[in-house]
mmCIF file of C-alpha atoms in Angstrom:
data_model
loop_
_atom_site.group_PDB
_atom_site.id
_atom_site.type_symbol
_atom_site.label_atom_id
_atom_site.label_comp_id
_atom_site.label_asym_id
_atom_site.label_seq_id
_atom_site.Cartn_x
_atom_site.Cartn_y
_atom_site.Cartn_z
ATOM 1 C CA UNK A 942 -15.817 17.857 1.859
ATOM 2 C CA UNK A 943 -16.114 14.099 1.520
ATOM 3 C CA UNK A 944 -14.255 12.646 -1.437
ATOM 4 C CA UNK A 945 -17.045 10.201 -2.157
ATOM 5 C CA UNK A 946 -19.355 13.211 -2.752
ATOM 6 C CA UNK A 947 -17.252 14.777 -5.531
ATOM 7 C CA UNK A 948 -19.321 15.644 -8.597
ATOM 8 C CA UNK A 949 -18.643 14.671 -12.193
ATOM 9 C CA UNK A 950 -17.708 18.214 -13.196
ATOM 10 C CA UNK A 951 -15.233 18.487 -10.313
ATOM 11 C CA UNK A 952 -13.668 15.148 -11.198
ATOM 12 C CA UNK A 953 -13.320 16.256 -14.813
ATOM 13 C CA UNK A 954 -11.546 19.409 -13.682
ATOM 14 C CA UNK A 955 -9.054 17.442 -11.600
ATOM 15 C CA UNK A 956 -8.561 14.998 -14.465
ATOM 16 C CA UNK A 957 -7.860 17.882 -16.840
ATOM 17 C CA UNK A 958 -5.140 19.327 -14.619
ATOM 18 C CA UNK A 959 -3.574 15.878 -14.249
ATOM 19 C CA UNK A 960 -3.740 15.487 -18.016
ATOM 20 C CA UNK A 961 -1.734 18.674 -18.532
ATOM 21 C CA UNK A 962 0.748 17.511 -15.902
ATOM 22 C CA UNK A 963 1.246 14.098 -17.432
ATOM 23 C CA UNK A 964 1.648 15.523 -20.935
ATOM 24 C CA UNK A 965 4.551 17.663 -19.765
ATOM 25 C CA UNK A 966 6.024 14.790 -17.779
ATOM 26 C CA UNK A 967 5.928 12.506 -20.817
ATOM 27 C CA UNK A 968 7.772 15.101 -22.906
ATOM 28 C CA UNK A 969 10.454 15.577 -20.267
ATOM 29 C CA UNK A 970 10.915 11.849 -19.866
ATOM 30 C CA UNK A 971 11.053 11.254 -23.585
ATOM 31 C CA UNK A 972 13.838 13.815 -23.927
ATOM 32 C CA UNK A 973 15.772 12.343 -21.032
ATOM 33 C CA UNK A 974 15.562 8.770 -22.309
ATOM 34 C CA UNK A 975 15.708 9.496 -26.018
ATOM 35 C CA UNK A 976 12.684 7.197 -26.390
ATOM 36 C CA UNK A 977 9.128 7.717 -27.379
ATOM 37 C CA UNK A 978 6.933 8.046 -24.294
ATOM 38 C CA UNK A 979 3.161 8.039 -24.568
ATOM 39 C CA UNK A 980 0.665 8.660 -21.859
ATOM 40 C CA UNK A 981 -2.892 7.481 -21.208
ATOM 41 C CA UNK A 982 -5.740 9.772 -20.187
ATOM 42 C CA UNK A 983 -5.671 10.025 -16.383
ATOM 43 C CA UNK A 984 -8.253 8.119 -14.402
ATOM 44 C CA UNK A 985 -9.633 9.045 -11.010
ATOM 45 C CA UNK A 986 -9.967 6.308 -8.428
ATOM 46 C CA UNK A 987 -12.120 6.661 -5.338
ATOM 47 C CA UNK A 988 -12.228 3.375 -3.492
ATOM 48 C CA UNK A 989 -12.616 2.083 0.075
ATOM 49 C CA UNK A 990 -9.258 2.127 1.867
ATOM 50 C CA UNK A 991 -9.157 -1.669 2.302
ATOM 51 C CA UNK A 992 -9.294 -2.098 -1.499
ATOM 52 C CA UNK A 993 -6.064 -0.149 -2.152
ATOM 53 C CA UNK A 994 -4.023 -3.319 -2.906
ATOM 54 C CA UNK A 995 -6.247 -3.655 -6.014
ATOM 55 C CA UNK A 996 -5.618 -0.062 -7.149
ATOM 56 C CA UNK A 997 -3.621 -1.095 -10.205
ATOM 57 C CA UNK A 998 -6.397 -3.433 -11.236
ATOM 58 C CA UNK A 999 -4.502 -6.662 -10.635
ATOM 59 C CA UNK A 1000 -2.216 -8.315 -8.140
ATOM 60 C CA UNK A 1001 0.782 -6.083 -8.711
ATOM 61 C CA UNK A 1002 3.195 -8.081 -6.513
ATOM 62 C CA UNK A 1003 6.709 -6.786 -6.016
ATOM 63 C CA UNK A 1004 7.259 -3.342 -7.459
ATOM 64 C CA UNK A 1005 9.688 -0.465 -7.391
ATOM 65 C CA UNK A 1006 8.069 2.746 -6.207
ATOM 66 C CA UNK A 1007 9.144 6.298 -5.748
ATOM 67 C CA UNK A 1008 7.341 8.354 -3.140
ATOM 68 C CA UNK A 1009 7.491 12.147 -3.241
ATOM 69 C CA UNK A 1010 5.904 14.580 -0.884
ATOM 70 C CA UNK A 1011 4.816 17.947 -2.208
ATOM 71 C CA UNK A 1012 4.424 21.221 -0.363
ATOM 72 C CA UNK A 1013 3.177 24.720 -1.134
ATOM 73 C CA UNK A 1014 -0.440 25.741 -1.640
ATOM 74 C CA UNK A 1015 -1.462 22.128 -2.064
ATOM 75 C CA UNK A 1016 0.073 19.299 -0.065
ATOM 76 C CA UNK A 1017 0.050 15.614 -0.824
ATOM 77 C CA UNK A 1018 2.107 12.844 -2.350
ATOM 78 C CA UNK A 1019 2.935 11.322 -5.673
ATOM 79 C CA UNK A 1020 3.803 7.681 -6.075
ATOM 80 C CA UNK A 1021 5.451 6.360 -9.220
ATOM 81 C CA UNK A 1022 5.112 2.618 -9.555
ATOM 82 C CA UNK A 1023 6.646 0.134 -11.942
ATOM 83 C CA UNK A 1024 7.181 -3.593 -11.923
ATOM 84 C CA UNK A 1025 10.568 -4.851 -10.797
ATOM 85 C CA UNK A 1026 11.286 -6.064 -14.333
ATOM 86 C CA UNK A 1027 10.372 -2.744 -15.887
ATOM 87 C CA UNK A 1028 12.559 -0.902 -13.384
ATOM 88 C CA UNK A 1029 15.509 -3.088 -14.395
ATOM 89 C CA UNK A 1030 14.922 -2.434 -18.075
ATOM 90 C CA UNK A 1031 14.738 1.272 -17.369
ATOM 91 C CA UNK A 1032 18.016 1.177 -15.458
ATOM 92 C CA UNK A 1033 19.545 -0.677 -18.383
ATOM 93 C CA UNK A 1034 18.428 2.046 -20.794
ATOM 94 C CA UNK A 1035 19.627 4.820 -18.486
ATOM 95 C CA UNK A 1036 23.018 3.370 -17.651
ATOM 96 C CA UNK A 1037 23.440 1.621 -20.953
ATOM 97 C CA UNK A 1038 24.356 -1.722 -19.413
ATOM 98 C CA UNK A 1039 23.004 -5.241 -19.261
ATOM 99 C CA UNK A 1040 21.185 -6.510 -16.190
ATOM 100 C CA UNK A 1041 20.006 -10.063 -15.772
ATOM 101 C CA UNK A 1042 16.580 -10.690 -14.295
ATOM 102 C CA UNK A 1043 17.782 -12.064 -10.985
ATOM 103 C CA UNK A 1044 20.173 -9.224 -10.227
ATOM 104 C CA UNK A 1045 19.112 -6.683 -7.644
ATOM 105 C CA UNK A 1046 19.319 -3.076 -8.804
ATOM 106 C CA UNK A 1047 22.480 -1.512 -7.333
ATOM 107 C CA UNK A 1048 22.989 1.944 -5.796
ATOM 108 C CA UNK A 1049 23.822 3.498 -9.135
ATOM 109 C CA UNK A 1050 20.631 2.023 -10.572
ATOM 110 C CA UNK A 1051 18.552 3.290 -7.646
ATOM 111 C CA UNK A 1052 20.091 6.699 -8.050
ATOM 112 C CA UNK A 1053 19.200 6.788 -11.751
ATOM 113 C CA UNK A 1054 15.640 5.696 -11.019
ATOM 114 C CA UNK A 1055 15.444 8.477 -8.447
ATOM 115 C CA UNK A 1056 16.497 10.925 -11.132
ATOM 116 C CA UNK A 1057 13.804 9.688 -13.527
ATOM 117 C CA UNK A 1058 11.211 9.868 -10.752
ATOM 118 C CA UNK A 1059 12.368 13.369 -9.879
ATOM 119 C CA UNK A 1060 12.051 14.610 -13.459
ATOM 120 C CA UNK A 1061 8.721 12.880 -14.034
ATOM 121 C CA UNK A 1062 7.280 14.169 -10.822
ATOM 122 C CA UNK A 1063 8.673 17.730 -11.009
ATOM 123 C CA UNK A 1064 7.493 18.302 -14.579
ATOM 124 C CA UNK A 1065 4.092 16.848 -13.697
ATOM 125 C CA UNK A 1066 3.659 19.054 -10.633
ATOM 126 C CA UNK A 1067 5.133 22.105 -12.398
ATOM 127 C CA UNK A 1068 2.596 21.920 -15.192
ATOM 128 C CA UNK A 1069 -0.272 21.510 -12.717
ATOM 129 C CA UNK A 1070 1.170 24.398 -10.730
ATOM 130 C CA UNK A 1071 1.141 26.682 -13.759
ATOM 131 C CA UNK A 1072 -2.281 25.565 -14.918
ATOM 132 C CA UNK A 1073 -3.886 26.192 -11.534
ATOM 133 C CA UNK A 1074 -1.820 29.191 -10.512
ATOM 134 C CA UNK A 1075 -0.872 27.390 -7.304
ATOM 135 C CA UNK A 1076 2.497 26.528 -5.833
ATOM 136 C CA UNK A 1077 3.390 22.818 -5.693
ATOM 137 C CA UNK A 1078 6.948 21.971 -4.647
ATOM 138 C CA UNK A 1079 8.154 18.364 -4.708
ATOM 139 C CA UNK A 1080 10.564 16.847 -2.184
ATOM 140 C CA UNK A 1081 13.413 14.517 -3.137
ATOM 141 C CA UNK A 1082 11.904 11.095 -3.911
ATOM 142 C CA UNK A 1083 12.393 8.021 -1.762
ATOM 143 C CA UNK A 1084 12.771 4.746 -3.677
ATOM 144 C CA UNK A 1085 11.322 1.621 -2.155
ATOM 145 C CA UNK A 1086 11.137 -1.937 -3.468
ATOM 146 C CA UNK A 1087 8.480 -4.077 -1.876
ATOM 147 C CA UNK A 1088 4.999 -5.527 -2.236
ATOM 148 C CA UNK A 1089 2.591 -3.045 -3.839
ATOM 149 C CA UNK A 1090 -0.210 -3.838 -1.370
ATOM 150 C CA UNK A 1091 2.037 -3.156 1.622
ATOM 151 C CA UNK A 1092 3.311 0.102 0.125
ATOM 152 C CA UNK A 1093 0.035 1.580 -1.045
ATOM 153 C CA UNK A 1094 -1.980 0.718 2.062
ATOM 154 C CA UNK A 1095 0.778 2.216 4.221
ATOM 155 C CA UNK A 1096 0.896 5.426 2.151
ATOM 156 C CA UNK A 1097 -2.794 6.015 2.728
ATOM 157 C CA UNK A 1098 -2.913 4.879 6.332
ATOM 158 C CA UNK A 1099 0.121 6.899 7.328
ATOM 159 C CA UNK A 1100 -0.647 10.122 5.498
ATOM 160 C CA UNK A 1101 -4.183 10.546 4.174
ATOM 161 C CA UNK A 1102 -6.070 11.079 7.420
ATOM 162 C CA UNK A 1103 -9.141 9.553 5.814
ATOM 163 C CA UNK A 1104 -10.047 6.155 7.184
ATOM 164 C CA UNK A 1105 -12.808 5.319 4.729
ATOM 165 C CA UNK A 1106 -12.125 6.255 1.146
ATOM 166 C CA UNK A 1107 -8.972 6.955 -0.788
ATOM 167 C CA UNK A 1108 -8.554 9.259 -3.740
ATOM 168 C CA UNK A 1109 -5.957 9.261 -6.461
ATOM 169 C CA UNK A 1110 -5.431 10.304 -10.053
ATOM 170 C CA UNK A 1111 -3.824 7.419 -11.905
ATOM 171 C CA UNK A 1112 -1.833 7.954 -15.112
ATOM 172 C CA UNK A 1113 -0.096 5.250 -17.108
ATOM 173 C CA UNK A 1114 3.068 6.045 -19.079
ATOM 174 C CA UNK A 1115 4.265 3.783 -21.884
ATOM 175 C CA UNK A 1116 7.916 3.740 -22.942
ATOM 176 C CA UNK A 1117 8.581 2.492 -26.430
ATOM 177 C CA UNK A 1118 11.670 0.331 -26.332
ATOM 178 C CA UNK A 1119 12.639 -1.756 -29.375
ATOM 179 C CA UNK A 1120 12.582 -4.918 -27.274
ATOM 180 C CA UNK A 1121 9.548 -4.445 -25.114
ATOM 181 C CA UNK A 1122 6.969 -1.973 -23.975
ATOM 182 C CA UNK A 1123 7.472 -0.583 -20.494
ATOM 183 C CA UNK A 1124 4.860 0.986 -18.327
ATOM 184 C CA UNK A 1125 4.867 3.089 -15.184
ATOM 185 C CA UNK A 1126 1.999 4.373 -13.090
ATOM 186 C CA UNK A 1127 1.942 7.814 -11.581
ATOM 187 C CA UNK A 1128 -0.484 8.271 -8.703
ATOM 188 C CA UNK A 1129 -1.296 11.793 -7.554
ATOM 189 C CA UNK A 1130 -2.530 11.685 -3.984
ATOM 190 C CA UNK A 1131 -3.506 15.151 -2.739
ATOM 191 C CA UNK A 1132 -4.350 15.550 0.942
ATOM 192 C CA UNK A 1133 -8.079 15.945 1.463
ATOM 193 C CA UNK A 1134 -7.621 19.653 2.181
ATOM 194 C CA UNK A 1135 -5.509 19.976 -0.970
ATOM 195 C CA UNK A 1136 -8.367 18.725 -3.100
ATOM 196 C CA UNK A 1137 -10.539 21.618 -1.898
ATOM 197 C CA UNK A 1138 -7.812 24.108 -2.850
ATOM 198 C CA UNK A 1139 -7.436 22.605 -6.344
ATOM 199 C CA UNK A 1140 -11.203 22.790 -6.914
ATOM 200 C CA UNK A 1141 -11.335 26.387 -5.663
ATOM 201 C CA UNK A 1142 -8.546 27.367 -8.062
ATOM 202 C CA UNK A 1143 -10.674 26.048 -10.918
ATOM 203 C CA UNK A 1144 -13.883 27.687 -9.659
ATOM 204 C CA UNK A 1145 -15.419 24.280 -9.178
ATOM 205 C CA UNK A 1146 -16.335 24.697 -5.544
ATOM 206 C CA UNK B 800 4.055 -29.850 3.500
ATOM 207 C CA UNK B 801 0.760 -28.056 3.618
ATOM 208 C CA UNK B 802 -2.216 -30.440 3.622
ATOM 209 C CA UNK B 803 -5.202 -28.145 3.990
ATOM 210 C CA UNK B 804 -6.765 -25.678 1.620
ATOM 211 C CA UNK B 805 -5.411 -22.203 1.325
ATOM 212 C CA UNK B 806 -7.721 -19.446 2.429
ATOM 213 C CA UNK B 807 -6.771 -15.896 1.482
ATOM 214 C CA UNK B 808 -7.538 -13.268 4.093
ATOM 215 C CA UNK B 809 -7.806 -9.922 2.305
ATOM 216 C CA UNK B 810 -6.856 -6.548 3.728
ATOM 217 C CA UNK B 811 -9.496 -5.457 6.239
ATOM 218 C CA UNK B 812 -11.011 -8.922 6.514
ATOM 219 C CA UNK B 813 -10.819 -12.013 8.708
ATOM 220 C CA UNK B 814 -11.343 -15.724 8.409
ATOM 221 C CA UNK B 815 -11.738 -18.657 10.830
ATOM 222 C CA UNK B 816 -11.571 -22.383 10.202
ATOM 223 C CA UNK B 817 -11.808 -25.654 12.104
ATOM 224 C CA UNK B 818 -10.316 -27.716 9.300
ATOM 225 C CA UNK B 819 -6.592 -28.020 8.884
ATOM 226 C CA UNK B 820 -6.550 -25.159 6.424
ATOM 227 C CA UNK B 821 -3.889 -22.552 5.865
ATOM 228 C CA UNK B 822 -4.767 -18.902 6.305
ATOM 229 C CA UNK B 823 -2.784 -16.601 4.047
ATOM 230 C CA UNK B 824 -2.477 -12.853 3.900
ATOM 231 C CA UNK B 825 -0.382 -10.631 1.624
ATOM 232 C CA UNK B 826 0.709 -7.038 1.569
ATOM 233 C CA UNK B 827 1.116 -6.335 5.268
ATOM 234 C CA UNK B 828 2.787 -2.940 5.542
ATOM 235 C CA UNK B 829 1.676 -0.825 8.457
ATOM 236 C CA UNK B 830 -1.332 -3.131 8.715
ATOM 237 C CA UNK B 831 -1.223 -5.909 11.309
ATOM 238 C CA UNK B 832 -2.303 -9.531 11.033
ATOM 239 C CA UNK B 833 -3.249 -11.393 14.211
ATOM 240 C CA UNK B 834 -3.694 -15.136 14.368
ATOM 241 C CA UNK B 835 -5.532 -16.768 17.268
ATOM 242 C CA UNK B 836 -5.241 -20.513 17.617
ATOM 243 C CA UNK B 837 -6.573 -23.389 19.702
ATOM 244 C CA UNK B 838 -3.997 -26.062 18.953
ATOM 245 C CA UNK B 839 -5.797 -28.926 20.707
ATOM 246 C CA UNK B 840 -9.040 -28.470 18.773
ATOM 247 C CA UNK B 841 -7.282 -27.319 15.586
ATOM 248 C CA UNK B 842 -9.348 -24.190 15.354
ATOM 249 C CA UNK B 843 -7.743 -20.980 14.182
ATOM 250 C CA UNK B 844 -8.428 -17.606 12.713
ATOM 251 C CA UNK B 845 -6.671 -14.633 11.205
ATOM 252 C CA UNK B 846 -7.529 -10.938 11.076
ATOM 253 C CA UNK B 847 -5.774 -8.442 8.773
ATOM 254 C CA UNK B 848 -6.680 -4.978 10.068
ATOM 255 C CA UNK B 849 -5.685 -1.501 8.941
ATOM 256 C CA UNK B 850 -6.142 0.755 11.954
ATOM 257 C CA UNK B 851 -6.234 0.531 15.732
ATOM 258 C CA UNK B 852 -9.617 1.920 16.661
ATOM 259 C CA UNK B 853 -13.006 2.050 15.064
ATOM 260 C CA UNK B 854 -14.615 5.508 15.116
ATOM 261 C CA UNK B 855 -17.995 3.995 14.223
ATOM 262 C CA UNK B 856 -19.512 0.576 13.828
ATOM 263 C CA UNK B 857 -18.933 0.195 10.114
ATOM 264 C CA UNK B 858 -16.692 -2.532 8.650
ATOM 265 C CA UNK B 859 -15.585 -3.993 11.975
ATOM 266 C CA UNK B 860 -12.742 -6.110 10.576
ATOM 267 C CA UNK B 861 -10.828 -2.999 9.444
ATOM 268 C CA UNK B 862 -9.928 -2.138 13.040
ATOM 269 C CA UNK B 863 -8.050 -3.871 15.843
ATOM 270 C CA UNK B 864 -10.641 -3.356 18.573
ATOM 271 C CA UNK B 865 -13.819 -4.351 16.750
ATOM 272 C CA UNK B 866 -12.018 -6.839 14.483
ATOM 273 C CA UNK B 867 -10.476 -8.820 17.331
ATOM 274 C CA UNK B 868 -13.860 -8.919 19.110
ATOM 275 C CA UNK B 869 -15.314 -10.393 15.942
ATOM 276 C CA UNK B 870 -12.480 -12.888 15.474
ATOM 277 C CA UNK B 871 -12.695 -14.122 19.080
ATOM 278 C CA UNK B 872 -16.486 -14.478 18.936
ATOM 279 C CA UNK B 873 -16.294 -16.573 15.762
ATOM 280 C CA UNK B 874 -13.586 -18.832 17.174
ATOM 281 C CA UNK B 875 -15.681 -19.508 20.274
ATOM 282 C CA UNK B 876 -18.705 -20.170 18.041
ATOM 283 C CA UNK B 877 -16.675 -22.803 16.203
ATOM 284 C CA UNK B 878 -15.968 -24.486 19.526
ATOM 285 C CA UNK B 879 -12.544 -23.132 20.441
ATOM 286 C CA UNK B 880 -11.595 -23.398 24.109
ATOM 287 C CA UNK B 881 -11.066 -19.891 25.381
ATOM 288 C CA UNK B 882 -8.515 -21.017 27.961
ATOM 289 C CA UNK B 883 -6.328 -22.593 25.278
ATOM 290 C CA UNK B 884 -6.183 -19.710 22.844
ATOM 291 C CA UNK B 885 -2.810 -18.326 21.824
ATOM 292 C CA UNK B 886 -2.055 -15.415 19.542
ATOM 293 C CA UNK B 887 0.663 -14.311 17.142
ATOM 294 C CA UNK B 888 1.253 -10.856 15.638
ATOM 295 C CA UNK B 889 2.686 -9.834 12.275
ATOM 296 C CA UNK B 890 3.320 -6.609 10.379
ATOM 297 C CA UNK B 891 2.996 -3.110 11.757
ATOM 298 C CA UNK B 892 5.968 -1.839 9.749
ATOM 299 C CA UNK B 893 6.942 1.784 9.236
ATOM 300 C CA UNK B 894 7.412 1.804 5.461
ATOM 301 C CA UNK B 895 8.271 5.476 5.050
ATOM 302 C CA UNK B 896 10.265 6.452 8.114
ATOM 303 C CA UNK B 897 11.889 9.346 6.241
ATOM 304 C CA UNK B 898 8.525 11.024 5.782
ATOM 305 C CA UNK B 899 7.155 10.559 9.266
ATOM 306 C CA UNK B 900 7.950 13.390 11.642
ATOM 307 C CA UNK B 901 6.713 11.893 14.877
ATOM 308 C CA UNK B 902 7.733 8.251 14.678
ATOM 309 C CA UNK B 903 5.882 7.388 17.895
ATOM 310 C CA UNK B 904 2.637 8.164 16.068
ATOM 311 C CA UNK B 905 3.248 5.865 13.083
ATOM 312 C CA UNK B 906 0.223 3.750 12.188
ATOM 313 C CA UNK B 907 2.206 0.500 12.359
ATOM 314 C CA UNK B 908 3.349 1.171 15.914
ATOM 315 C CA UNK B 909 -0.127 2.155 17.048
ATOM 316 C CA UNK B 910 -1.554 -0.961 15.397
ATOM 317 C CA UNK B 911 0.833 -3.264 17.270
ATOM 318 C CA UNK B 912 0.209 -1.513 20.581
ATOM 319 C CA UNK B 913 -3.540 -1.871 20.186
ATOM 320 C CA UNK B 914 -3.321 -5.613 19.446
ATOM 321 C CA UNK B 915 -1.289 -6.170 22.618
ATOM 322 C CA UNK B 916 -3.755 -4.121 24.619
ATOM 323 C CA UNK B 917 -6.857 -5.908 23.295
ATOM 324 C CA UNK B 918 -5.345 -9.412 23.532
ATOM 325 C CA UNK B 919 -4.106 -8.604 27.035
ATOM 326 C CA UNK B 920 -7.651 -7.613 27.945
ATOM 327 C CA UNK B 921 -8.916 -11.006 26.747
ATOM 328 C CA UNK B 922 -6.157 -12.789 28.653
ATOM 329 C CA UNK B 923 -4.888 -14.392 25.421
ATOM 330 C CA UNK B 924 -1.088 -14.801 25.506
ATOM 331 C CA UNK B 925 1.002 -13.647 22.531
ATOM 332 C CA UNK B 926 3.420 -16.503 21.890
ATOM 333 C CA UNK B 927 5.141 -15.183 18.805
ATOM 334 C CA UNK B 928 5.544 -12.046 16.768
ATOM 335 C CA UNK B 929 7.318 -10.649 13.754
ATOM 336 C CA UNK B 930 6.553 -6.955 13.784
ATOM 337 C CA UNK B 931 8.018 -3.547 12.978
ATOM 338 C CA UNK B 932 10.836 -2.841 10.556
ATOM 339 C CA UNK B 933 10.454 -0.983 7.278
ATOM 340 C CA UNK B 934 9.339 -3.734 4.928
ATOM 341 C CA UNK B 935 6.202 -5.553 3.829
ATOM 342 C CA UNK B 936 5.333 -9.100 4.813
ATOM 343 C CA UNK B 937 3.084 -11.950 3.824
ATOM 344 C CA UNK B 938 2.049 -14.637 6.283
ATOM 345 C CA UNK B 939 0.900 -18.253 5.929
ATOM 346 C CA UNK B 940 -0.615 -19.668 9.089
ATOM 347 C CA UNK B 941 -1.096 -23.439 9.242
ATOM 348 C CA UNK B 942 -3.980 -24.321 11.550
ATOM 349 C CA UNK B 943 -2.828 -27.952 11.781
ATOM 350 C CA UNK B 944 0.487 -27.001 13.417
ATOM 351 C CA UNK B 945 0.062 -23.404 14.546
ATOM 352 C CA UNK B 946 3.212 -22.477 12.648
ATOM 353 C CA UNK B 947 3.346 -19.222 10.703
ATOM 354 C CA UNK B 948 5.637 -18.730 7.731
ATOM 355 C CA UNK B 949 6.637 -15.140 7.068
ATOM 356 C CA UNK B 950 7.881 -13.959 3.708
ATOM 357 C CA UNK B 951 9.292 -10.594 2.782
ATOM 358 C CA UNK B 952 11.456 -9.266 -0.021
ATOM 359 C CA UNK B 953 14.155 -8.133 2.307
ATOM 360 C CA UNK B 954 14.530 -10.955 4.828
ATOM 361 C CA UNK B 955 14.779 -14.699 4.409
ATOM 362 C CA UNK B 956 11.650 -16.736 4.945
ATOM 363 C CA UNK B 957 11.121 -17.455 8.605
ATOM 364 C CA UNK B 958 8.773 -19.553 10.691
ATOM 365 C CA UNK B 959 7.472 -18.834 14.159
#
């Protein structure tokens, strides 16, 4: 199956499972942070591999990302992305301490971000797992701080096995903080074979 | 100080110039950027490719083999002296070492190897490189001087 040949109905099915996943993830996150978390309807992106630096729709620059691998019936990766500033604000909320803009997030901060990523990602995959009746098991996340373009192109080049087009389901989470609105992107990147299994589970293949 | 115009070379693309312009590329992870330069004639070019080998003939500048062929041809068209050409390599990082089982097969490593192989085949010497590691880079290559400035979030700015 070529990802550029996916039909509307199939894309809607994938979107629906991601929607259920992100709903659960938002609830889990909201409880963990004690803040209101809202979530946008997931969007599917199928773009040529050389366009991946534009995947977030703008020049994202330096970001903090959490990469998770998942195993089981479906294999693939999830990438949670937020701006450096948003990551700092999140650490501040989690650890209840002040951080100035030019301070680099310390080990404790990284560890707390890892925990958020873990909860977000596990609840997301769990809900999809239940909805599809398939097993999806996440690994421990790896946190990386670097240029978005470098990260995202490397994720696809290293792992996707497709040299032409890339596929992802993009969901945006909004955290309501009294001072400012935070956002984080969750990208679901199933392996090409995994996509077939998801569609089969929904009788869309 | 940079005198020329800045030309952005996007991922999977290339650019050549015979003015004293500056070629810039961002977001080099496992991708590799190659600059080829004729200092005497002030002609230079940059390719930012994603993968070592092209399986077909589509989008040549995405791959090291077809992309470097393209870059060299354009430089010669602009009047570069083949005997004077010198190359520099950047990028080819392994961003997610923890997730890669067979590190010898990482895309970054294969990308660097291919550039050396192709440039060696042309007889173009590689006079500088900043490759490998586990971090992203951006590169500014000044055609007037042949100096490349490398920026990353982990290391200090450096010039080669």
